[in-house]
Amino acid sequence: MARLGSWIEPFPEGIYVRPADAWVDPSQPKARALVTHGHADHARGGHGEVWATPETLAIMATRYGEQSGRPVGYGESIRLGEAEIGFVPAGHVLGSAQIVLEHGGERVVVSGDYKRRPDPTCPPFVVTPCDIFISEATFGLPVFRHPDTGGEIDRLLHRLRAEPGRCVLVGAYALGKAQRVIMELRGRAYHEPIYIHGALERLCRLYEELGVPLGELRLATGVSKAELQDKIILCPPGALNDRWSRRLPDPITAMASGWMRIRQRARQRNVELPLIISDHADWDELTRTIREVAPKEVWITHGREDALMHWCQLQQIKARELNLIGYEDEDD
Ligand SMILES: [Zn+2]
Ligand SMILES: [Zn+2]
């Protein structure tokens, strides 16, 4: 009998699905790419055709121009060559999907990036039992246990109100994190205008077009210092310490990221108010997910593999590390 999943071939530049003649999240241009979500380390430009959720295709169009592609809605199942392909929610960012591949009586699920806690900007992760679960492991160490998101948002609001005359400048990735922080603030009854850096504008607008209402957003550029006092301003992480932020009224520098658990990372970016808000599964979510998906094998794509490999072995689940290149978390 052939080895389990012998029709799925991991290469450094992505996962090749032989019976479908297609690649999952390839980092090199390919004739046919199945793309889990819009982050730049998973969705690259230049493919012949892209199969992805309509939201991911719209995000890719914003970033790379119109894609010739095939939109696949959640829950739809499509025959491609000798394989059956489906997309199910991954709970990571708007449009994010796990890709379900079926061939020869075997089912393989490629998680892409995922998380299990609620996110008001996208539908929650759906557990899909399978033979092989190909999982990310960005925060695959027991030290990574993300706190409750609401508590982190409360700390932000508390700090804003405790220091009148200043502003809170939050560094947040342009795709997913920024919109999630905005929605979490709205969910905590914060209905003031939120100011954004110009680099966040297009994706915020796209989220709204796709049905995620972000409330009143204003561009922070060209706005007087006085107007920005006591306000929340969002920018991409790269703008936290650059010239742009110098015109703000004595900003309290914050950053929303799973990496803020590591004090040194916060210090590197001169972050005064680290907010541990992650779009990736923490250790408990990773292990809980593997338990619920109950695969025969786990293949680990990116992040800290060793601890999760070891955990799988203790659970008598065969685990394997894939050495894919080019997965940087733009998105943590
Ligand atoms: Zn991602
Ligand atoms: Zn990733």
Tab-separated table of C-alpha atoms and ligand atoms in Angstrom:
chain	number	residue	atom	x	y	z
A	1	MET	CA	0.000	0.000	0.000
A	2	ALA	CA	1.247	3.470	-0.855
A	3	ARG	CA	2.381	5.766	1.904
A	4	LEU	CA	-0.373	7.974	3.326
A	5	GLY	CA	-0.596	11.204	1.344
A	6	SER	CA	1.926	10.100	-1.293
A	7	TRP	CA	0.040	12.282	-3.784
A	8	ILE	CA	0.889	15.454	-1.822
A	9	GLU	CA	4.446	16.626	-2.413
A	10	PRO	CA	6.021	19.319	-0.251
A	11	PHE	CA	8.649	21.409	-2.007
A	12	PRO	CA	10.531	24.376	-0.553
A	13	GLU	CA	8.341	26.715	-2.641
A	14	GLY	CA	5.002	25.179	-1.657
A	15	ILE	CA	2.852	22.069	-1.511
A	16	TYR	CA	2.213	20.349	-4.824
A	17	VAL	CA	-1.046	18.452	-5.223
A	18	ARG	CA	-0.205	16.033	-8.020
A	19	PRO	CA	-3.685	14.719	-8.995
A	20	ALA	CA	-4.940	18.320	-9.310
A	21	ASP	CA	-1.735	19.644	-10.877
A	22	ALA	CA	-1.958	22.591	-8.490
A	23	TRP	CA	0.128	24.233	-5.759
A	24	VAL	CA	-1.013	25.402	-2.341
A	25	ASP	CA	0.305	28.874	-1.395
A	26	PRO	CA	3.338	28.680	-3.694
A	27	SER	CA	6.036	31.283	-3.162
A	28	GLN	CA	7.013	31.073	-6.855
A	29	PRO	CA	4.723	31.844	-9.795
A	30	LYS	CA	2.845	28.662	-10.848
A	31	ALA	CA	0.311	27.822	-13.534
A	32	ARG	CA	-2.338	27.037	-10.924
A	33	ALA	CA	-2.283	28.154	-7.285
A	34	LEU	CA	-4.736	27.333	-4.507
A	35	VAL	CA	-4.396	30.216	-2.062
A	36	THR	CA	-5.451	29.962	1.598
A	37	HIS	CA	-5.547	33.707	2.348
A	38	GLY	CA	-4.375	37.134	1.294
A	39	HIS	CA	-1.244	37.655	3.438
A	40	ALA	CA	1.762	38.277	1.241
A	41	ASP	CA	3.650	35.183	2.424
A	42	HIS	CA	0.805	32.967	1.165
A	43	ALA	CA	-0.657	34.956	-1.712
A	44	ARG	CA	1.874	36.084	-4.303
A	45	GLY	CA	1.249	37.760	-7.599
A	46	GLY	CA	2.145	36.284	-10.974
A	47	HIS	CA	0.324	32.937	-10.987
A	48	GLY	CA	-1.444	31.681	-14.103
A	49	GLU	CA	-4.693	31.104	-12.267
A	50	VAL	CA	-5.640	31.479	-8.628
A	51	TRP	CA	-8.267	29.428	-6.842
A	52	ALA	CA	-9.329	31.134	-3.652
A	53	THR	CA	-12.354	32.459	-1.792
A	54	PRO	CA	-13.985	35.530	-3.390
A	55	GLU	CA	-12.697	37.658	-0.470
A	56	THR	CA	-9.118	36.454	-0.932
A	57	LEU	CA	-9.333	37.140	-4.673
A	58	ALA	CA	-10.579	40.670	-3.903
A	59	ILE	CA	-7.699	41.211	-1.455
A	60	MET	CA	-5.201	39.946	-4.046
A	61	ALA	CA	-6.728	42.237	-6.668
A	62	THR	CA	-6.184	45.202	-4.311
A	63	ARG	CA	-2.547	44.248	-3.805
A	64	TYR	CA	-1.449	42.801	-7.145
A	65	GLY	CA	-4.120	43.808	-9.639
A	66	GLU	CA	-6.894	41.684	-11.051
A	67	GLN	CA	-6.203	37.909	-10.827
A	68	SER	CA	-7.402	35.448	-13.400
A	69	GLY	CA	-8.920	33.018	-11.043
A	70	ARG	CA	-11.661	30.804	-9.901
A	71	PRO	CA	-13.604	31.962	-6.837
A	72	VAL	CA	-14.500	29.092	-4.534
A	73	GLY	CA	-17.013	29.813	-1.779
A	74	TYR	CA	-16.836	28.205	1.662
A	75	GLY	CA	-18.378	24.755	1.584
A	76	GLU	CA	-18.286	24.431	-2.201
A	77	SER	CA	-16.631	21.261	-3.485
A	78	ILE	CA	-14.993	21.201	-6.895
A	79	ARG	CA	-13.438	18.489	-8.986
A	80	LEU	CA	-9.995	19.474	-10.220
A	81	GLY	CA	-8.245	16.790	-12.271
A	82	GLU	CA	-8.295	13.688	-10.114
A	83	ALA	CA	-8.908	15.486	-6.835
A	84	GLU	CA	-11.811	17.052	-4.991
A	85	ILE	CA	-11.079	20.546	-3.635
A	86	GLY	CA	-12.942	22.479	-0.938
A	87	PHE	CA	-12.394	25.631	1.106
A	88	VAL	CA	-13.536	25.915	4.741
A	89	PRO	CA	-13.121	28.868	7.149
A	90	ALA	CA	-9.818	29.190	9.017
A	91	GLY	CA	-10.777	32.132	11.274
A	92	HIS	CA	-7.511	33.939	10.508
A	93	VAL	CA	-8.459	37.003	8.411
A	94	LEU	CA	-11.316	37.896	6.065
A	95	GLY	CA	-11.564	35.223	3.351
A	96	SER	CA	-9.052	32.898	5.009
A	97	ALA	CA	-9.596	29.222	4.311
A	98	GLN	CA	-8.304	25.790	5.058
A	99	ILE	CA	-8.021	23.818	1.847
A	100	VAL	CA	-9.538	20.340	1.883
A	101	LEU	CA	-8.046	17.936	-0.673
A	102	GLU	CA	-9.493	14.506	-1.388
A	103	HIS	CA	-8.024	11.809	-3.555
A	104	GLY	CA	-7.936	7.996	-3.539
A	105	GLY	CA	-10.036	7.761	-0.394
A	106	GLU	CA	-7.713	10.034	1.592
A	107	ARG	CA	-8.430	13.486	2.913
A	108	VAL	CA	-5.755	16.086	3.521
A	109	VAL	CA	-6.478	19.473	5.108
A	110	VAL	CA	-4.021	22.350	4.676
A	111	SER	CA	-4.803	24.775	7.498
A	112	GLY	CA	-3.053	27.849	6.153
A	113	ASP	CA	-2.799	30.244	9.081
A	114	TYR	CA	-5.582	29.906	11.625
A	115	LYS	CA	-6.858	30.743	15.079
A	116	ARG	CA	-9.716	29.494	17.219
A	117	ARG	CA	-10.800	32.532	19.192
A	118	PRO	CA	-13.625	34.740	17.937
A	119	ASP	CA	-12.798	37.396	15.360
A	120	PRO	CA	-15.589	39.841	14.435
A	121	THR	CA	-14.147	40.256	10.919
A	122	CYS	CA	-14.390	36.653	9.694
A	123	PRO	CA	-16.250	33.381	10.210
A	124	PRO	CA	-14.779	30.961	12.779
A	125	PHE	CA	-12.479	27.997	12.091
A	126	VAL	CA	-14.339	24.834	11.115
A	127	VAL	CA	-12.958	21.517	12.374
A	128	THR	CA	-12.619	19.114	9.437
A	129	PRO	CA	-11.590	15.557	10.334
A	130	CYS	CA	-8.929	14.215	7.983
A	131	ASP	CA	-6.077	11.742	7.480
A	132	ILE	CA	-3.337	14.351	7.246
A	133	PHE	CA	-3.559	17.791	8.847
A	134	ILE	CA	-0.982	20.219	7.510
A	135	SER	CA	-0.758	22.818	10.265
A	136	GLU	CA	1.018	26.073	10.869
A	137	ALA	CA	2.890	26.421	14.164
A	138	THR	CA	3.776	30.112	14.372
A	139	PHE	CA	3.234	30.113	18.150
A	140	GLY	CA	4.046	26.432	18.667
A	141	LEU	CA	5.635	26.748	22.092
A	142	PRO	CA	3.882	26.242	25.446
A	143	VAL	CA	5.019	29.738	26.511
A	144	PHE	CA	2.637	31.230	23.936
A	145	ARG	CA	-0.767	31.517	25.553
A	146	HIS	CA	-2.601	34.534	24.232
A	147	PRO	CA	-4.745	36.368	26.801
A	148	ASP	CA	-8.388	37.272	26.254
A	149	THR	CA	-8.695	39.838	23.442
A	150	GLY	CA	-11.338	41.909	25.242
A	151	GLY	CA	-8.962	42.418	28.160
A	152	GLU	CA	-6.251	43.720	25.830
A	153	ILE	CA	-8.702	46.176	24.231
A	154	ASP	CA	-9.763	47.316	27.707
A	155	ARG	CA	-6.121	48.030	28.576
A	156	LEU	CA	-5.874	50.193	25.441
A	157	LEU	CA	-9.013	52.169	26.316
A	158	HIS	CA	-7.975	52.531	29.940
A	159	ARG	CA	-4.601	53.956	28.936
A	160	LEU	CA	-6.220	56.372	26.454
A	161	ARG	CA	-8.515	57.737	29.163
A	162	ALA	CA	-5.814	57.808	31.836
A	163	GLU	CA	-3.615	60.223	29.891
A	164	PRO	CA	-5.655	63.105	28.508
A	165	GLY	CA	-3.992	65.253	25.865
A	166	ARG	CA	-2.050	62.334	24.412
A	167	CYS	CA	-3.113	59.805	21.769
A	168	VAL	CA	-2.636	56.056	21.401
A	169	LEU	CA	-0.833	54.989	18.246
A	170	VAL	CA	-1.424	51.296	17.525
A	171	GLY	CA	0.838	49.414	15.135
A	172	ALA	CA	-1.221	46.737	13.383
A	173	TYR	CA	-0.735	44.752	10.182
A	174	ALA	CA	-2.674	46.224	7.296
A	175	LEU	CA	-4.556	43.045	6.406
A	176	GLY	CA	-6.640	41.591	9.186
A	177	LYS	CA	-5.144	42.892	12.403
A	178	ALA	CA	-6.004	46.546	11.809
A	179	GLN	CA	-9.637	45.801	10.966
A	180	ARG	CA	-9.942	43.359	13.854
A	181	VAL	CA	-8.638	45.912	16.356
A	182	ILE	CA	-11.155	48.445	15.003
A	183	MET	CA	-14.035	45.952	15.287
A	184	GLU	CA	-12.971	44.905	18.803
A	185	LEU	CA	-12.978	48.588	19.816
A	186	ARG	CA	-16.468	49.030	18.352
A	187	GLY	CA	-17.512	45.906	20.246
A	188	ARG	CA	-16.340	47.598	23.471
A	189	ALA	CA	-18.675	50.537	22.658
A	190	TYR	CA	-15.905	52.834	21.372
A	191	HIS	CA	-17.724	54.879	18.728
A	192	GLU	CA	-15.350	57.833	18.286
A	193	PRO	CA	-13.798	58.301	14.860
A	194	ILE	CA	-10.681	56.132	14.554
A	195	TYR	CA	-7.776	57.675	12.647
A	196	ILE	CA	-5.764	55.604	10.203
A	197	HIS	CA	-2.465	55.880	8.366
A	198	GLY	CA	-2.915	56.113	4.586
A	199	ALA	CA	-1.383	52.637	4.111
A	200	LEU	CA	-4.406	51.081	5.838
A	201	GLU	CA	-7.012	52.890	3.808
A	202	ARG	CA	-7.509	50.571	0.830
A	203	LEU	CA	-7.878	47.392	2.851
A	204	CYS	CA	-10.183	49.046	5.392
A	205	ARG	CA	-12.357	50.221	2.523
A	206	LEU	CA	-12.334	46.737	0.985
A	207	TYR	CA	-13.383	45.157	4.306
A	208	GLU	CA	-16.327	47.540	4.414
A	209	GLU	CA	-17.265	46.725	0.812
A	210	LEU	CA	-17.172	43.052	1.770
A	211	GLY	CA	-19.574	43.629	4.638
A	212	VAL	CA	-17.426	44.400	7.695
A	213	PRO	CA	-18.695	47.760	9.063
A	214	LEU	CA	-15.755	49.568	10.678
A	215	GLY	CA	-17.568	52.724	11.839
A	216	GLU	CA	-16.192	56.197	11.215
A	217	LEU	CA	-12.588	56.136	10.004
A	218	ARG	CA	-10.588	59.251	9.202
A	219	LEU	CA	-7.224	59.625	7.561
A	220	ALA	CA	-4.681	60.857	10.116
A	221	THR	CA	-2.624	62.626	7.462
A	222	GLY	CA	-2.939	66.402	7.465
A	223	VAL	CA	-5.005	66.471	10.650
A	224	SER	CA	-4.068	68.980	13.385
A	225	LYS	CA	-2.399	67.876	16.599
A	226	ALA	CA	-5.315	69.232	18.591
A	227	GLU	CA	-7.829	67.068	16.740
A	228	LEU	CA	-5.746	63.934	17.389
A	229	GLN	CA	-5.560	64.446	21.161
A	230	ASP	CA	-7.346	61.676	23.089
A	231	LYS	CA	-7.805	59.693	19.883
A	232	ILE	CA	-6.808	56.240	18.669
A	233	ILE	CA	-4.653	56.127	15.556
A	234	LEU	CA	-3.742	52.969	13.653
A	235	CYS	CA	-0.693	52.556	11.453
A	236	PRO	CA	1.319	49.690	9.959
A	237	PRO	CA	4.063	48.482	12.361
A	238	GLY	CA	6.754	50.018	10.150
A	239	ALA	CA	5.352	53.525	10.691
A	240	LEU	CA	5.384	53.349	14.517
A	241	ASN	CA	8.770	55.000	14.872
A	242	ASP	CA	9.217	56.810	11.584
A	243	ARG	CA	8.924	60.504	10.726
A	244	TRP	CA	5.207	60.169	10.173
A	245	SER	CA	4.488	59.554	13.857
A	246	ARG	CA	6.467	62.596	15.027
A	247	ARG	CA	3.612	64.975	14.234
A	248	LEU	CA	1.235	63.214	16.602
A	249	PRO	CA	0.387	64.641	20.049
A	250	ASP	CA	2.752	62.784	22.430
A	251	PRO	CA	1.697	59.299	21.264
A	252	ILE	CA	1.517	56.293	23.561
A	253	THR	CA	3.039	53.702	21.260
A	254	ALA	CA	1.163	50.397	21.182
A	255	MET	CA	1.391	47.333	18.994
A	256	ALA	CA	-1.154	44.549	18.492
A	257	SER	CA	0.659	41.269	17.879
A	258	GLY	CA	1.104	37.800	19.324
A	259	TRP	CA	4.815	38.582	19.535
A	260	MET	CA	4.143	41.224	22.177
A	261	ARG	CA	4.282	38.338	24.638
A	262	ILE	CA	8.069	38.615	24.189
A	263	ARG	CA	9.218	41.697	26.059
A	264	GLN	CA	12.320	42.050	23.924
A	265	ARG	CA	10.224	42.349	20.761
A	266	ALA	CA	8.198	45.150	22.317
A	267	ARG	CA	11.399	46.933	23.358
A	268	GLN	CA	12.892	46.615	19.858
A	269	ARG	CA	9.990	48.603	18.471
A	270	ASN	CA	9.900	51.049	21.405
A	271	VAL	CA	6.425	49.837	22.251
A	272	GLU	CA	5.145	51.295	25.479
A	273	LEU	CA	1.830	49.458	25.455
A	274	PRO	CA	2.209	45.908	24.099
A	275	LEU	CA	-1.157	44.367	23.184
A	276	ILE	CA	-1.111	40.604	22.813
A	277	ILE	CA	-3.637	40.206	20.024
A	278	SER	CA	-2.809	37.450	17.569
A	279	ASP	CA	-4.368	36.092	14.407
A	280	HIS	CA	-2.564	32.776	14.942
A	281	ALA	CA	-3.444	29.868	17.192
A	282	ASP	CA	-1.541	29.842	20.477
A	283	TRP	CA	-0.164	26.623	21.992
A	284	ASP	CA	-3.483	25.583	23.525
A	285	GLU	CA	-5.368	26.287	20.304
A	286	LEU	CA	-2.850	24.315	18.234
A	287	THR	CA	-3.003	21.240	20.450
A	288	ARG	CA	-6.777	21.442	20.906
A	289	THR	CA	-7.204	21.693	17.135
A	290	ILE	CA	-5.031	18.655	16.445
A	291	ARG	CA	-7.013	16.706	19.049
A	292	GLU	CA	-10.332	17.697	17.450
A	293	VAL	CA	-9.250	17.168	13.848
A	294	ALA	CA	-7.820	13.786	14.973
A	295	PRO	CA	-5.593	13.150	11.951
A	296	LYS	CA	-3.392	10.106	11.456
A	297	GLU	CA	-0.504	12.420	10.636
A	298	VAL	CA	0.359	16.058	11.264
A	299	TRP	CA	2.666	17.895	8.889
A	300	ILE	CA	3.954	21.160	10.252
A	301	THR	CA	4.632	24.016	7.853
A	302	HIS	CA	5.950	27.123	9.499
A	303	GLY	CA	6.922	28.380	12.863
A	304	ARG	CA	8.369	26.568	15.841
A	305	GLU	CA	8.037	22.937	14.880
A	306	ASP	CA	10.041	21.080	17.526
A	307	ALA	CA	7.744	21.379	20.529
A	308	LEU	CA	4.647	20.546	18.507
A	309	MET	CA	6.397	17.568	16.861
A	310	HIS	CA	7.255	16.307	20.322
A	311	TRP	CA	3.707	16.853	21.591
A	312	CYS	CA	2.306	14.898	18.614
A	313	GLN	CA	4.666	12.015	19.310
A	314	LEU	CA	3.469	11.887	22.918
A	315	GLN	CA	-0.098	11.651	21.574
A	316	GLN	CA	0.965	8.815	19.223
A	317	ILE	CA	0.300	10.983	16.181
A	318	LYS	CA	2.894	10.752	13.448
A	319	ALA	CA	4.388	14.189	12.861
A	320	ARG	CA	6.574	15.531	10.130
A	321	GLU	CA	8.249	18.845	9.574
A	322	LEU	CA	8.023	20.468	6.139
A	323	ASN	CA	10.765	22.845	5.212
A	324	LEU	CA	8.878	25.422	3.216
A	325	ILE	CA	10.609	28.677	2.551
A	326	GLY	CA	9.292	32.193	2.404
A	327	TYR	CA	6.632	32.042	5.114
A	328	GLU	CA	7.287	35.126	7.159
A	329	ASP	CA	4.531	36.289	9.358
A	330	GLU	CA	3.493	39.568	7.978
A	331	ASP	CA	0.406	38.858	9.913
A	332	ASP	CA	1.126	37.812	13.466
B	1	ZN	ZN	-1.518	34.842	7.541
B	2	ZN	ZN	1.622	32.606	7.414
